[in-house]
Amino acid sequence: MSEASVTTNRLAPLAEDTVGPYYPYSFIDGDRSDLTRLHYGLSVGPQGQQIILRGRLLDSDGAIVDDALVEFWQANAAGILRTPDNDGHPLLDPFFDGFGRLITTTEPFAFRTIKPGALPAEGGMAARAPHITVTMFSDGITRLVTQIFFDDEPEANAQDPLLASLPGELRERLIARRIETPADGPAVYEIAIVMRGPGETPFFDDLSS
Amino acid sequence: MSLIIDRGRLMLPGPTDGAAERRVPSERLHLIPEAARRSFVPWITDLPGLKLGENDLTRIAPGRPQAEGEVIEISGHVLDEFGRPVRNTLVEIWNANKWGRYTHVKDPVRERLDPNFLGFGRTMTDEAGRYRFRTIMPGSYLARPDIDRWRPAHVHVSIRGGSARLIAQMYFAGDPHLARDPMFILLGEAQPRHFGNLTGQGPSGEALYNWDIVIGGRNTAYFES
Ligand SMILES: [Fe+2]
């Protein structure tokens, strides 16, 4: 049987398209730029170290890109992702689901969350250094995806298979730097995500890989 | 060092899209190593509660006056590549008013606003993956006055829920601006899938469009059993 005689009944997907400049702000209801906030009327919240990921999304002119829709996805402090295969996992945090989103302004964005734990090795998957997956939608692009790591995790970063797949100078561009902050506040990490041009951030192809 | 790097897609800026020239990465996307792939698929469980009538863009709220323009209905299924329904997932749409104006504060003021049209709405797919909206046939708008580039009539859609995530646009066959629209041209052979299919008229004479939204690739990697 030749390959050409094999038919498929798979449906052809739509093409991803730009979100354009006019994604309604009011669709960002409920504040998901702060995953540490206490739930209404409760004095308990997510486990873990509170952090702020402060980022600048930059274009090829070095200008901050505003009106971009940025989505975050991460494990909880114990390194557990809230995915269906982890349903009922004893280390799931009932106060943390790991999905955040915001729309950028002309200022750096601030995503307040808890520092993700390292993902344990399981089911043929390597252990992963603590990281936050960042997905960006804006006018001019369809969708960009990358992962951001932390500079105070050098041992875990050195073992991470995603970082290891990149040449050294690109690896550095995914590592957020902790900056000096008052000891009683959340730790602040800074990252520049460069969409195009000198210092361009490595983005990942999550459709074909 | 891995031998297989830099083999992902190369993203292409639209030929006349100013933002794209500054925002589309110049390098190819990087492949995700197998051992690192699991954590790339968000699982979105926290979706907003919806108010009655949020899928009817023709009125700002139930009982309010109807917006100006031609009422259309858009309905269909949200499916994965195997034809399985994507259930209980948020579908958001937004479109310009009859005159091609968005209510978004950043839309430069050229065309009229309609006090009875907000231009965005949302709904959840049902158990069969079905969705339904009523809206106003969007007008074309001048996206780049400097080069006289018009956008053909279109409705933006965003899908979010579970592992499903997609941003796409629906177009209307026969629109004279399609042939010069870089976003539409870049769709290439996928163009026909992005047309709403006119299937008839509803009881009040509204045009009925059927549009199935098929989400591909990794975006349906996790699927409810
Ligand atoms: Fe538009």
Coordinates of C-alpha atoms and ligand atoms in Angstrom, one line a residue:
Chain A
M1 CA 0.0 0.0 0.0
S2 CA 1.5 3.3 -1.0
E3 CA 1.4 6.2 1.4
A4 CA -0.8 8.2 -1.0
S5 CA -3.6 5.7 -0.6
V6 CA -3.9 6.3 3.1
T7 CA -6.6 8.8 3.9
T8 CA -7.1 10.6 7.1
N9 CA -10.3 11.5 8.9
R10 CA -8.7 14.2 10.9
L11 CA -10.2 17.7 10.7
A12 CA -8.0 20.5 9.6
P13 CA -7.6 23.0 12.4
L14 CA -8.1 26.7 12.1
A15 CA -5.0 28.9 11.8
E16 CA -3.9 30.8 14.9
D17 CA -4.3 34.4 14.2
T18 CA -3.3 37.7 15.9
V19 CA -5.4 38.8 18.8
G20 CA -5.2 42.3 17.3
P21 CA -5.2 45.6 19.1
Y22 CA -8.7 45.5 20.5
Y23 CA -9.1 42.5 22.7
P24 CA -11.7 43.7 25.2
Y25 CA -10.1 44.7 28.5
S26 CA -13.2 43.7 30.3
F27 CA -12.6 40.0 29.4
I28 CA -9.9 40.2 32.0
D29 CA -12.4 39.9 34.8
G30 CA -11.3 38.6 38.1
D31 CA -7.8 39.6 39.1
R32 CA -5.5 36.8 37.8
S33 CA -2.3 39.0 37.9
D34 CA -2.0 38.1 41.6
L35 CA -2.2 34.4 42.4
T36 CA -1.3 35.0 46.1
R37 CA -4.3 37.0 47.0
L38 CA -6.4 35.5 49.8
H39 CA -9.7 34.1 48.8
Y40 CA -12.7 36.2 49.9
G41 CA -13.3 35.9 53.6
L42 CA -10.5 33.4 54.2
S43 CA -7.3 33.8 56.1
V44 CA -5.6 31.0 54.3
G45 CA -4.0 31.1 50.9
P46 CA -1.5 29.3 48.7
Q47 CA 1.6 27.7 50.2
G48 CA 5.1 28.9 49.3
Q49 CA 7.3 31.9 48.9
Q50 CA 5.6 35.0 47.5
I51 CA 7.3 36.5 44.5
I52 CA 6.8 39.1 41.9
L53 CA 7.9 38.4 38.4
R54 CA 8.5 41.9 36.9
G55 CA 8.8 41.8 33.2
R56 CA 9.2 44.1 30.2
L57 CA 7.9 42.8 26.9
L58 CA 10.0 44.6 24.3
D59 CA 9.8 45.1 20.5
S60 CA 12.8 45.4 18.2
D61 CA 13.1 49.1 19.0
G62 CA 13.4 48.3 22.7
A63 CA 10.0 49.8 23.4
I64 CA 7.6 48.2 25.9
V65 CA 4.8 46.5 24.1
D66 CA 1.5 47.5 25.6
D67 CA -2.0 45.9 25.2
A68 CA -0.4 42.4 25.0
L69 CA -2.3 39.6 26.6
V70 CA 0.2 37.7 28.7
E71 CA -0.7 34.3 30.2
F72 CA 1.2 32.5 32.9
W73 CA 1.2 28.8 33.8
Q74 CA 3.3 27.2 36.6
A75 CA 3.5 24.5 39.2
N76 CA 2.7 25.1 42.8
A77 CA 5.4 25.4 45.5
A78 CA 5.7 21.6 45.7
G79 CA 6.3 21.3 41.9
I80 CA 2.9 19.9 41.0
L81 CA 1.0 21.1 38.0
R82 CA -2.7 21.2 38.3
T83 CA -3.3 19.0 35.2
P84 CA -5.9 16.2 34.9
D85 CA -3.2 13.5 35.4
N86 CA -2.5 15.0 38.8
D87 CA -6.1 14.9 39.9
G88 CA -6.2 14.0 43.6
H89 CA -2.4 14.4 44.0
P90 CA -1.7 14.8 47.7
L91 CA 0.6 17.8 47.0
L92 CA -1.9 19.8 45.0
D93 CA -2.5 23.1 46.7
P94 CA -6.3 23.8 47.0
F95 CA -5.6 27.5 46.9
F96 CA -3.4 27.6 43.9
D97 CA -4.3 26.6 40.3
G98 CA -1.2 28.1 38.6
F99 CA -2.9 30.0 35.7
G100 CA -2.5 33.8 35.6
R101 CA -3.2 36.5 33.0
L102 CA -2.9 40.2 32.5
I103 CA -2.8 42.8 29.8
T104 CA 0.4 44.9 29.5
T105 CA 0.5 48.7 29.8
T106 CA 3.3 51.0 29.0
E107 CA 4.9 50.1 32.4
P108 CA 6.7 46.8 33.2
F109 CA 4.2 44.1 34.1
A110 CA 4.1 42.6 37.6
F111 CA 2.8 39.1 38.0
R112 CA 2.5 38.3 41.7
T113 CA 2.6 34.6 42.5
I114 CA 4.4 32.0 44.6
K115 CA 7.7 30.6 43.5
P116 CA 7.1 27.4 41.7
G117 CA 8.8 24.2 42.9
A118 CA 11.0 22.0 40.8
L119 CA 9.0 19.4 38.9
P120 CA 10.0 15.9 39.9
A121 CA 11.1 13.4 37.3
E122 CA 8.2 11.1 36.5
G123 CA 6.9 8.9 33.7
G124 CA 10.0 9.2 31.5
M125 CA 9.9 13.0 31.9
A126 CA 13.1 14.6 33.3
A127 CA 13.0 16.8 36.5
R128 CA 12.5 20.4 35.6
A129 CA 14.0 23.5 37.2
P130 CA 11.5 25.9 38.7
H131 CA 10.0 27.9 35.9
I132 CA 6.9 29.8 34.7
T133 CA 5.5 29.2 31.2
V134 CA 4.7 32.5 29.5
T135 CA 2.3 32.8 26.5
M136 CA 2.0 36.1 24.7
F137 CA -0.7 37.4 22.3
S138 CA -0.6 40.8 20.8
D139 CA -1.2 42.8 17.6
G140 CA 1.4 41.8 15.0
I141 CA 2.0 38.3 16.3
T142 CA 0.0 35.1 16.6
R143 CA 1.2 33.5 19.8
L144 CA 4.6 33.3 21.4
V145 CA 5.5 30.9 24.1
T146 CA 8.6 30.6 26.4
Q147 CA 9.6 29.6 29.9
I148 CA 11.2 31.8 32.5
F149 CA 13.7 30.5 35.1
F150 CA 15.2 31.9 38.3
D151 CA 18.8 32.9 38.8
D152 CA 19.0 31.7 42.4
E153 CA 18.4 28.1 41.2
P154 CA 21.8 27.4 39.4
E155 CA 22.0 23.7 40.2
A156 CA 18.5 23.0 39.0
N157 CA 18.9 25.2 35.9
A158 CA 22.1 23.3 35.0
Q159 CA 20.1 20.1 34.9
D160 CA 17.0 21.4 33.1
P161 CA 16.4 19.7 29.7
L162 CA 14.8 22.8 28.1
L163 CA 17.7 25.1 29.0
A164 CA 20.1 22.3 28.0
S165 CA 18.6 22.3 24.5
L166 CA 19.7 25.9 24.0
P167 CA 23.1 27.4 23.3
G168 CA 24.5 29.1 26.3
E169 CA 23.9 32.7 25.3
L170 CA 20.2 32.0 24.7
R171 CA 19.9 30.2 28.0
E172 CA 20.8 33.4 29.9
R173 CA 17.9 35.2 28.2
L174 CA 15.4 33.0 30.0
I175 CA 16.7 33.5 33.5
A176 CA 15.0 36.1 35.6
R177 CA 17.3 38.1 38.0
R178 CA 16.4 38.5 41.6
I179 CA 16.8 42.2 42.6
E180 CA 17.4 43.8 46.1
T181 CA 14.1 44.3 47.9
P182 CA 13.1 44.7 51.6
A183 CA 13.4 41.4 53.5
D184 CA 9.7 41.5 54.6
G185 CA 8.3 41.8 51.1
P186 CA 8.0 39.4 48.3
A187 CA 11.1 38.5 46.3
V188 CA 11.2 40.4 43.0
Y189 CA 12.7 38.8 39.8
E190 CA 13.2 40.8 36.6
I191 CA 13.1 39.6 33.1
A192 CA 13.1 41.3 29.7
I193 CA 11.3 39.4 27.0
V194 CA 12.5 40.6 23.6
M195 CA 10.2 39.7 20.8
R196 CA 12.5 40.5 18.0
G197 CA 16.0 41.9 17.3
P198 CA 19.2 42.1 19.3
G199 CA 18.9 40.0 22.4
E200 CA 15.8 38.2 21.1
T201 CA 14.3 35.8 23.5
P202 CA 14.2 32.2 22.4
F203 CA 10.5 31.1 21.9
F204 CA 9.3 27.6 21.6
D205 CA 7.3 25.7 18.9
D206 CA 4.7 24.0 20.9
L207 CA 2.6 23.0 17.9
S208 CA 5.1 20.8 16.0
S209 CA 7.3 19.5 18.8
Chain B
M1 CA 25.1 19.5 22.3
S2 CA 21.9 18.5 20.6
L3 CA 22.0 18.1 16.8
I4 CA 18.3 19.1 16.5
I5 CA 17.8 22.7 17.3
D6 CA 16.3 25.7 15.5
R7 CA 14.0 23.5 13.5
G8 CA 10.7 24.9 14.6
R9 CA 8.4 27.2 12.6
L10 CA 9.7 30.5 11.3
M11 CA 7.0 33.1 12.0
L12 CA 6.3 35.6 9.2
P13 CA 5.3 39.2 9.7
G14 CA 2.3 40.3 7.6
P15 CA 3.7 42.3 4.6
T16 CA 2.2 45.6 5.7
D17 CA 1.6 45.1 9.4
G18 CA 3.7 47.7 11.2
A19 CA 3.5 46.0 14.6
A20 CA 4.6 42.7 13.1
E21 CA 7.8 44.2 11.7
R22 CA 8.8 45.0 15.3
R23 CA 7.3 42.0 17.1
V24 CA 7.6 38.8 15.1
P25 CA 10.8 36.9 16.1
S26 CA 13.5 36.9 13.5
E27 CA 14.8 33.5 14.6
R28 CA 13.0 30.2 14.1
L29 CA 11.0 28.9 17.1
H30 CA 12.9 26.3 19.1
L31 CA 11.7 22.7 19.4
I32 CA 10.7 21.6 22.9
P33 CA 12.7 18.5 24.0
E34 CA 10.5 15.6 24.8
A35 CA 11.6 15.5 28.4
A36 CA 10.4 19.1 28.9
R37 CA 7.1 19.1 27.1
R38 CA 4.6 18.3 29.8
S39 CA 4.7 21.7 31.5
F40 CA 3.9 23.7 28.3
V41 CA 0.2 22.9 28.4
P42 CA -1.8 25.1 30.7
W43 CA -4.9 23.5 32.2
I44 CA -7.4 26.3 32.7
T45 CA -10.1 25.6 35.2
D46 CA -11.1 29.0 36.5
L47 CA -13.6 30.5 34.1
P48 CA -15.9 33.5 34.7
G49 CA -19.5 33.2 35.6
L50 CA -21.6 34.5 32.7
K51 CA -24.6 36.8 32.9
L52 CA -27.7 36.2 30.9
G53 CA -27.5 37.4 27.4
E54 CA -23.7 37.7 27.1
N55 CA -23.9 35.8 23.9
D56 CA -26.2 38.3 22.3
L57 CA -24.1 41.3 21.1
T58 CA -27.0 42.9 19.4
R59 CA -28.2 44.4 22.7
I60 CA -26.0 45.7 25.6
A61 CA -28.3 43.8 28.0
P62 CA -31.6 41.9 27.7
G63 CA -34.4 44.4 27.1
R64 CA -32.2 47.2 25.8
P65 CA -32.7 48.6 22.3
Q66 CA -31.2 46.7 19.4
A67 CA -27.9 47.9 17.9
E68 CA -27.9 49.4 14.4
G69 CA -27.0 47.2 11.4
E70 CA -27.7 43.7 10.1
V71 CA -28.3 41.1 12.8
I72 CA -26.4 37.9 12.2
E73 CA -26.2 34.6 14.1
I74 CA -23.0 32.6 14.3
S75 CA -23.1 29.1 15.6
G76 CA -21.2 25.9 15.4
H77 CA -19.1 23.4 17.3
V78 CA -15.7 23.7 18.9
L79 CA -13.9 20.5 18.1
D80 CA -10.4 18.9 18.3
E81 CA -8.8 17.5 15.2
F82 CA -10.4 14.1 15.8
G83 CA -13.9 15.7 15.8
R84 CA -14.3 15.4 19.5
P85 CA -16.3 18.2 21.1
V86 CA -14.4 20.7 23.3
R87 CA -17.0 20.9 26.1
N88 CA -17.6 23.6 28.7
T89 CA -15.1 25.9 27.2
L90 CA -15.2 29.7 27.1
V91 CA -15.7 31.2 23.7
E92 CA -15.2 35.0 23.5
I93 CA -15.9 37.0 20.4
W94 CA -15.4 40.7 19.6
N95 CA -16.2 42.6 16.4
A96 CA -16.5 46.2 15.1
N97 CA -19.9 47.9 14.8
K98 CA -21.8 48.5 11.6
W99 CA -19.5 51.4 10.7
G100 CA -16.2 49.5 11.5
R101 CA -15.6 51.0 15.0
Y102 CA -14.7 49.1 18.1
T103 CA -15.7 50.4 21.5
H104 CA -12.2 49.7 22.7
V105 CA -10.6 52.9 24.1
K106 CA -7.6 52.5 21.8
D107 CA -9.6 52.4 18.6
P108 CA -8.8 55.8 16.9
V109 CA -11.9 57.8 16.6
R110 CA -12.8 57.8 13.0
E111 CA -16.2 56.1 12.7
R112 CA -19.4 56.4 14.7
L113 CA -20.0 54.6 18.0
D114 CA -23.3 52.9 18.4
P115 CA -24.7 53.6 21.9
N116 CA -26.4 50.2 21.8
F117 CA -23.4 48.1 20.7
L118 CA -20.5 47.1 22.9
G119 CA -19.1 44.6 20.3
F120 CA -18.0 41.8 22.6
G121 CA -19.6 38.8 24.1
R122 CA -19.0 35.3 25.4
T123 CA -20.5 32.0 26.0
M124 CA -19.6 28.4 27.1
T125 CA -19.8 25.5 24.8
D126 CA -22.3 22.8 25.8
E127 CA -21.9 19.1 26.2
A128 CA -21.7 18.7 22.4
G129 CA -19.2 21.5 22.0
R130 CA -21.8 23.8 20.5
Y131 CA -21.8 27.6 20.8
R132 CA -24.1 30.3 19.5
F133 CA -23.9 34.1 19.2
R134 CA -26.0 36.9 17.8
T135 CA -24.1 40.0 16.7
I136 CA -24.2 42.8 14.2
M137 CA -22.5 42.3 10.8
P138 CA -19.2 44.1 11.3
G139 CA -18.2 47.0 9.0
S140 CA -14.8 47.1 7.3
Y141 CA -12.4 49.5 8.8
L142 CA -9.3 51.4 7.6
A143 CA -6.5 49.8 9.6
R144 CA -3.6 51.7 8.0
P145 CA -4.7 55.1 6.7
D146 CA -1.1 55.7 5.7
I147 CA -1.3 53.0 3.0
D148 CA -5.1 52.9 2.6
R149 CA -5.3 49.3 3.8
W150 CA -8.8 48.2 4.9
R151 CA -9.6 45.2 7.0
P152 CA -12.3 43.0 5.5
A153 CA -15.3 42.4 7.8
H154 CA -14.3 39.9 10.5
V155 CA -15.2 38.5 13.9
H156 CA -12.4 37.8 16.4
V157 CA -12.7 34.7 18.5
S158 CA -10.8 33.4 21.6
I159 CA -11.2 29.9 23.0
R160 CA -10.0 29.2 26.5
G161 CA -10.6 26.3 28.9
G162 CA -9.0 23.0 29.8
S163 CA -6.0 22.8 27.5
A164 CA -7.8 24.4 24.6
R165 CA -6.5 27.8 23.6
L166 CA -6.9 29.5 20.3
I167 CA -7.2 33.0 18.8
A168 CA -8.7 33.1 15.3
Q169 CA -10.8 35.3 13.0
M170 CA -13.9 34.5 11.0
Y171 CA -14.3 36.2 7.6
F172 CA -17.2 36.6 5.2
A173 CA -16.8 35.1 1.6
G174 CA -17.0 37.7 -1.1
D175 CA -15.7 40.6 0.9
P176 CA -13.9 42.9 -1.6
H177 CA -11.1 43.7 1.0
L178 CA -10.1 40.1 1.4
A179 CA -7.7 40.0 -1.5
R180 CA -5.5 42.8 0.0
D181 CA -5.7 41.8 3.6
P182 CA -2.2 40.5 4.8
M183 CA -3.7 38.5 7.6
F184 CA -6.1 36.7 5.3
I185 CA -3.5 36.2 2.6
L186 CA -1.1 34.6 5.2
L187 CA -3.8 31.9 5.9
G188 CA -2.9 30.4 2.5
E189 CA -4.7 27.2 1.9
A190 CA -6.4 27.4 5.2
Q191 CA -8.5 30.4 4.0
P192 CA -11.8 28.5 3.3
R193 CA -11.9 27.2 6.9
H194 CA -12.1 30.8 8.1
F195 CA -15.3 31.7 6.3
G196 CA -18.6 31.5 8.2
N197 CA -20.9 29.4 6.0
L198 CA -24.2 31.1 5.2
T199 CA -26.8 28.5 5.9
G200 CA -30.1 30.4 5.8
Q201 CA -32.3 32.9 7.5
G202 CA -33.6 32.9 11.0
P203 CA -37.2 33.9 12.0
S204 CA -36.5 37.6 12.0
G205 CA -34.6 37.5 8.7
E206 CA -31.2 37.4 10.3
A207 CA -28.5 35.7 8.3
L208 CA -27.4 32.4 9.9
Y209 CA -23.7 31.5 9.7
N210 CA -22.3 28.1 10.7
W211 CA -18.6 28.1 11.7
D212 CA -16.9 25.1 13.3
I213 CA -13.8 26.0 15.3
V214 CA -11.3 23.2 15.1
I215 CA -8.4 23.5 17.5
G216 CA -5.2 21.7 16.5
G217 CA -1.7 20.9 17.7
R218 CA -0.8 20.7 21.3
N219 CA -3.7 22.7 22.3
T220 CA -5.8 19.7 22.9
A221 CA -3.0 17.5 24.3
Y222 CA -4.9 16.9 27.5
F223 CA -8.4 15.7 26.8
E224 CA -11.1 14.7 29.2
S225 CA -11.8 11.0 29.0
Ligands
FE1 FE -10.4 43.5 14.2

